[in-house]
Amino acid sequence: AEVAAVLPLVGHHNLESRREPPALRKQVPGLQVDLSSIAKGWAVDEISALLRRHGVTRSLVEIGGEVYASRDKAPGRPWRVAIERPSYASRAVQHVVALEDRAMATSGDYRNFFPAGGRRYSHTIDPRTGQAMQHGLASVTVIAQNCTDADAWATALMALGEGRARLTAEREGLMALLIVRTDDGFREFVSPRLAD
């Protein structure tokens, strides 16, 4: 009943924005704005820009798994960043990615969740239903020019589930890695742009 009562308040269509002068206006009382799906990525971008303004030309900025690599670690040596295997029980590396002047963000269901009634409830909520996602997509990693976009796309693709996430990644030309949990372990989908 609580979820059903809140659903009419969900959605960007309930918020009007204006650039000049800057303003936001709620279209429905009770609307709240939660930027947590891009906050870490945005903060990574801001810190990276601050470092550049202060003359730091090579840096790797990371906040909670969202990362931006400025230039290379040393001439001819790109930054190497791990993508974690989406396991509940242990921490292990799924892939290592070389990054240079790129951002990478991962969204997954394997760190922030709780079990109840024989089901696992992820921290990512499907905005269409108001319920925790229930699909096999365990992790989405997106590489982009900036971390705000990488973070936003990783979260959005995670919320969509495997089928719609694959189609969206292809249609939008995203560099994305989807890791799907199966009975036998994991299966991966690498978007065409990332494969290139």
Tab-separated table of C-alpha atoms in Angstrom:
chain	number	residue	atom	x	y	z
A	1	ALA	CA	0.000	0.000	0.000
A	2	GLU	CA	2.878	2.370	0.798
A	3	VAL	CA	4.550	1.712	-2.552
A	4	ALA	CA	1.280	2.211	-4.446
A	5	ALA	CA	0.750	5.521	-2.650
A	6	VAL	CA	4.216	6.783	-3.601
A	7	LEU	CA	4.299	5.696	-7.279
A	8	PRO	CA	2.319	8.733	-8.565
A	9	LEU	CA	5.132	10.926	-7.184
A	10	VAL	CA	7.841	9.102	-9.167
A	11	GLY	CA	9.182	10.412	-12.457
A	12	HIS	CA	11.004	13.339	-14.001
A	13	HIS	CA	7.738	14.519	-15.568
A	14	ASN	CA	6.731	15.643	-12.055
A	15	LEU	CA	9.610	18.149	-11.944
A	16	GLU	CA	9.920	21.286	-14.037
A	17	SER	CA	13.373	22.775	-14.512
A	18	ARG	CA	14.590	26.110	-15.825
A	19	ARG	CA	18.115	27.267	-16.669
A	20	GLU	CA	17.660	31.072	-16.557
A	21	PRO	CA	17.276	31.922	-13.820
A	22	PRO	CA	18.001	28.448	-12.413
A	23	ALA	CA	14.960	26.935	-10.752
A	24	LEU	CA	13.135	23.688	-10.029
A	25	ARG	CA	9.381	23.409	-9.480
A	26	LYS	CA	7.512	20.381	-8.193
A	27	GLN	CA	4.390	19.471	-10.152
A	28	VAL	CA	3.032	17.356	-7.285
A	29	PRO	CA	3.259	17.892	-3.519
A	30	GLY	CA	5.504	15.394	-1.752
A	31	LEU	CA	7.934	15.032	-4.667
A	32	GLN	CA	11.543	14.493	-3.594
A	33	VAL	CA	14.661	14.721	-5.738
A	34	ASP	CA	17.234	11.981	-5.118
A	35	LEU	CA	20.471	12.296	-7.068
A	36	SER	CA	22.205	9.298	-5.508
A	37	SER	CA	22.339	7.420	-8.828
A	38	ILE	CA	24.763	10.026	-10.246
A	39	ALA	CA	26.181	11.734	-7.139
A	40	LYS	CA	29.397	9.719	-6.925
A	41	GLY	CA	30.048	10.041	-10.654
A	42	TRP	CA	29.452	13.802	-10.547
A	43	ALA	CA	31.787	14.140	-7.541
A	44	VAL	CA	34.509	12.186	-9.386
A	45	ASP	CA	34.191	14.589	-12.348
A	46	GLU	CA	34.356	17.642	-10.073
A	47	ILE	CA	37.453	16.395	-8.230
A	48	SER	CA	39.148	15.487	-11.523
A	49	ALA	CA	38.447	18.996	-12.868
A	50	LEU	CA	39.762	20.564	-9.654
A	51	LEU	CA	42.992	18.581	-9.956
A	52	ARG	CA	43.422	19.706	-13.583
A	53	ARG	CA	42.878	23.350	-12.570
A	54	HIS	CA	45.691	22.920	-10.023
A	55	GLY	CA	48.085	21.527	-12.613
A	56	VAL	CA	47.754	17.814	-11.872
A	57	THR	CA	47.915	16.207	-15.305
A	58	ARG	CA	47.898	12.528	-14.323
A	59	SER	CA	45.391	11.299	-11.787
A	60	LEU	CA	43.003	8.508	-10.958
A	61	VAL	CA	39.973	9.619	-8.934
A	62	GLU	CA	37.696	6.972	-7.420
A	63	ILE	CA	34.658	7.252	-5.166
A	64	GLY	CA	32.802	4.070	-4.268
A	65	GLY	CA	33.720	2.282	-7.484
A	66	GLU	CA	33.139	5.206	-9.859
A	67	VAL	CA	36.419	6.271	-11.440
A	68	TYR	CA	37.996	8.762	-13.841
A	69	ALA	CA	41.503	8.343	-15.257
A	70	SER	CA	43.238	11.525	-16.411
A	71	ARG	CA	45.828	10.832	-19.076
A	72	ASP	CA	47.962	7.792	-18.343
A	73	LYS	CA	49.668	6.562	-15.172
A	74	ALA	CA	53.079	7.114	-16.768
A	75	PRO	CA	54.071	7.659	-20.407
A	76	GLY	CA	52.827	4.644	-22.359
A	77	ARG	CA	51.265	3.014	-19.275
A	78	PRO	CA	47.497	3.491	-18.970
A	79	TRP	CA	45.728	3.256	-15.637
A	80	ARG	CA	44.519	-0.295	-15.024
A	81	VAL	CA	41.236	-0.621	-13.140
A	82	ALA	CA	39.493	-3.830	-12.092
A	83	ILE	CA	35.863	-4.698	-12.675
A	84	GLU	CA	34.725	-6.762	-9.720
A	85	ARG	CA	33.131	-10.190	-10.153
A	86	PRO	CA	29.534	-9.771	-8.902
A	87	SER	CA	29.775	-12.275	-6.049
A	88	TYR	CA	28.025	-11.984	-2.696
A	89	ALA	CA	30.503	-14.104	-0.787
A	90	SER	CA	33.930	-12.860	-1.857
A	91	ARG	CA	35.750	-10.167	-3.738
A	92	ALA	CA	37.446	-11.158	-6.973
A	93	VAL	CA	38.358	-9.552	-10.287
A	94	GLN	CA	36.221	-10.236	-13.370
A	95	HIS	CA	38.250	-8.073	-15.795
A	96	VAL	CA	40.980	-5.442	-15.779
A	97	VAL	CA	40.417	-2.423	-18.024
A	98	ALA	CA	43.011	0.051	-19.281
A	99	LEU	CA	41.681	3.605	-18.888
A	100	GLU	CA	43.074	6.856	-20.248
A	101	ASP	CA	41.004	10.076	-20.255
A	102	ARG	CA	37.899	7.997	-19.595
A	103	ALA	CA	35.489	7.260	-16.788
A	104	MET	CA	34.096	3.931	-15.640
A	105	ALA	CA	31.152	3.182	-13.367
A	106	THR	CA	29.612	-0.077	-12.204
A	107	SER	CA	26.154	-0.744	-10.823
A	108	GLY	CA	25.303	-4.111	-9.329
A	109	ASP	CA	23.026	-6.104	-7.057
A	110	TYR	CA	25.717	-7.931	-5.074
A	111	ARG	CA	26.828	-5.462	-2.367
A	112	ASN	CA	23.730	-3.569	-1.192
A	113	PHE	CA	20.878	-6.036	-0.706
A	114	PHE	CA	18.989	-7.887	1.974
A	115	PRO	CA	17.326	-11.308	2.016
A	116	ALA	CA	13.700	-11.684	3.136
A	117	GLY	CA	11.111	-14.375	2.587
A	118	GLY	CA	13.424	-16.423	0.389
A	119	ARG	CA	14.140	-13.501	-1.991
A	120	ARG	CA	16.997	-11.047	-2.367
A	121	TYR	CA	16.071	-7.371	-2.464
A	122	SER	CA	18.546	-5.126	-4.271
A	123	HIS	CA	19.036	-1.444	-3.461
A	124	THR	CA	18.140	-0.510	-7.054
A	125	ILE	CA	14.418	0.098	-7.409
A	126	ASP	CA	12.509	-0.222	-10.668
A	127	PRO	CA	10.779	3.184	-10.953
A	128	ARG	CA	7.924	1.658	-12.950
A	129	THR	CA	6.889	-0.718	-10.180
A	130	GLY	CA	8.481	0.728	-7.044
A	131	GLN	CA	9.889	-2.720	-6.303
A	132	ALA	CA	13.445	-3.998	-6.016
A	133	MET	CA	14.621	-5.444	-9.302
A	134	GLN	CA	14.078	-9.155	-9.823
A	135	HIS	CA	16.124	-10.233	-12.828
A	136	GLY	CA	19.369	-12.025	-13.584
A	137	LEU	CA	21.464	-8.958	-14.388
A	138	ALA	CA	24.093	-8.880	-11.647
A	139	SER	CA	26.369	-6.061	-12.786
A	140	VAL	CA	26.631	-3.341	-15.423
A	141	THR	CA	29.833	-1.427	-16.155
A	142	VAL	CA	29.831	1.583	-18.461
A	143	ILE	CA	32.871	3.447	-19.820
A	144	ALA	CA	32.259	7.039	-20.926
A	145	GLN	CA	33.901	10.424	-21.432
A	146	ASN	CA	32.797	11.553	-17.963
A	147	CYS	CA	31.839	9.785	-14.781
A	148	THR	CA	28.432	11.443	-14.379
A	149	ASP	CA	27.273	9.850	-17.643
A	150	ALA	CA	28.944	6.519	-16.866
A	151	ASP	CA	27.265	6.418	-13.440
A	152	ALA	CA	23.838	7.385	-14.789
A	153	TRP	CA	23.942	4.848	-17.619
A	154	ALA	CA	25.210	2.023	-15.386
A	155	THR	CA	22.316	2.592	-12.970
A	156	ALA	CA	19.720	2.934	-15.743
A	157	LEU	CA	20.870	-0.213	-17.548
A	158	MET	CA	20.883	-2.124	-14.267
A	159	ALA	CA	17.289	-1.086	-13.619
A	160	LEU	CA	16.213	-2.157	-17.126
A	161	GLY	CA	17.301	-5.785	-16.824
A	162	GLU	CA	19.313	-7.779	-19.338
A	163	GLY	CA	17.124	-7.675	-22.455
A	164	ARG	CA	16.240	-3.995	-22.418
A	165	ALA	CA	19.724	-3.051	-21.196
A	166	ARG	CA	21.342	-4.819	-24.165
A	167	LEU	CA	19.048	-3.075	-26.641
A	168	THR	CA	19.589	0.301	-25.000
A	169	ALA	CA	23.373	-0.078	-24.886
A	170	GLU	CA	23.397	-0.958	-28.591
A	171	ARG	CA	20.952	1.790	-29.612
A	172	GLU	CA	22.787	4.489	-27.621
A	173	GLY	CA	26.252	3.340	-28.708
A	174	LEU	CA	27.399	2.798	-25.118
A	175	MET	CA	30.583	1.041	-24.051
A	176	ALA	CA	28.951	-1.408	-21.657
A	177	LEU	CA	29.666	-4.758	-20.044
A	178	LEU	CA	26.654	-6.646	-18.666
A	179	ILE	CA	27.254	-9.600	-16.357
A	180	VAL	CA	24.294	-11.931	-15.931
A	181	ARG	CA	23.982	-14.427	-13.086
A	182	THR	CA	23.121	-17.959	-14.254
A	183	ASP	CA	22.765	-21.323	-12.535
A	184	ASP	CA	26.287	-22.166	-13.769
A	185	GLY	CA	28.011	-18.889	-12.833
A	186	PHE	CA	28.051	-15.792	-15.024
A	187	ARG	CA	27.424	-14.916	-18.665
A	188	GLU	CA	28.638	-11.672	-20.238
A	189	PHE	CA	27.375	-9.316	-22.895
A	190	VAL	CA	29.882	-6.835	-24.337
A	191	SER	CA	28.281	-4.016	-26.310
A	192	PRO	CA	29.461	-3.610	-29.895
A	193	ARG	CA	31.084	-0.245	-29.106
A	194	LEU	CA	33.053	-1.685	-26.181
A	195	ALA	CA	34.065	-4.710	-28.256
A	196	ASP	CA	35.523	-2.320	-30.854
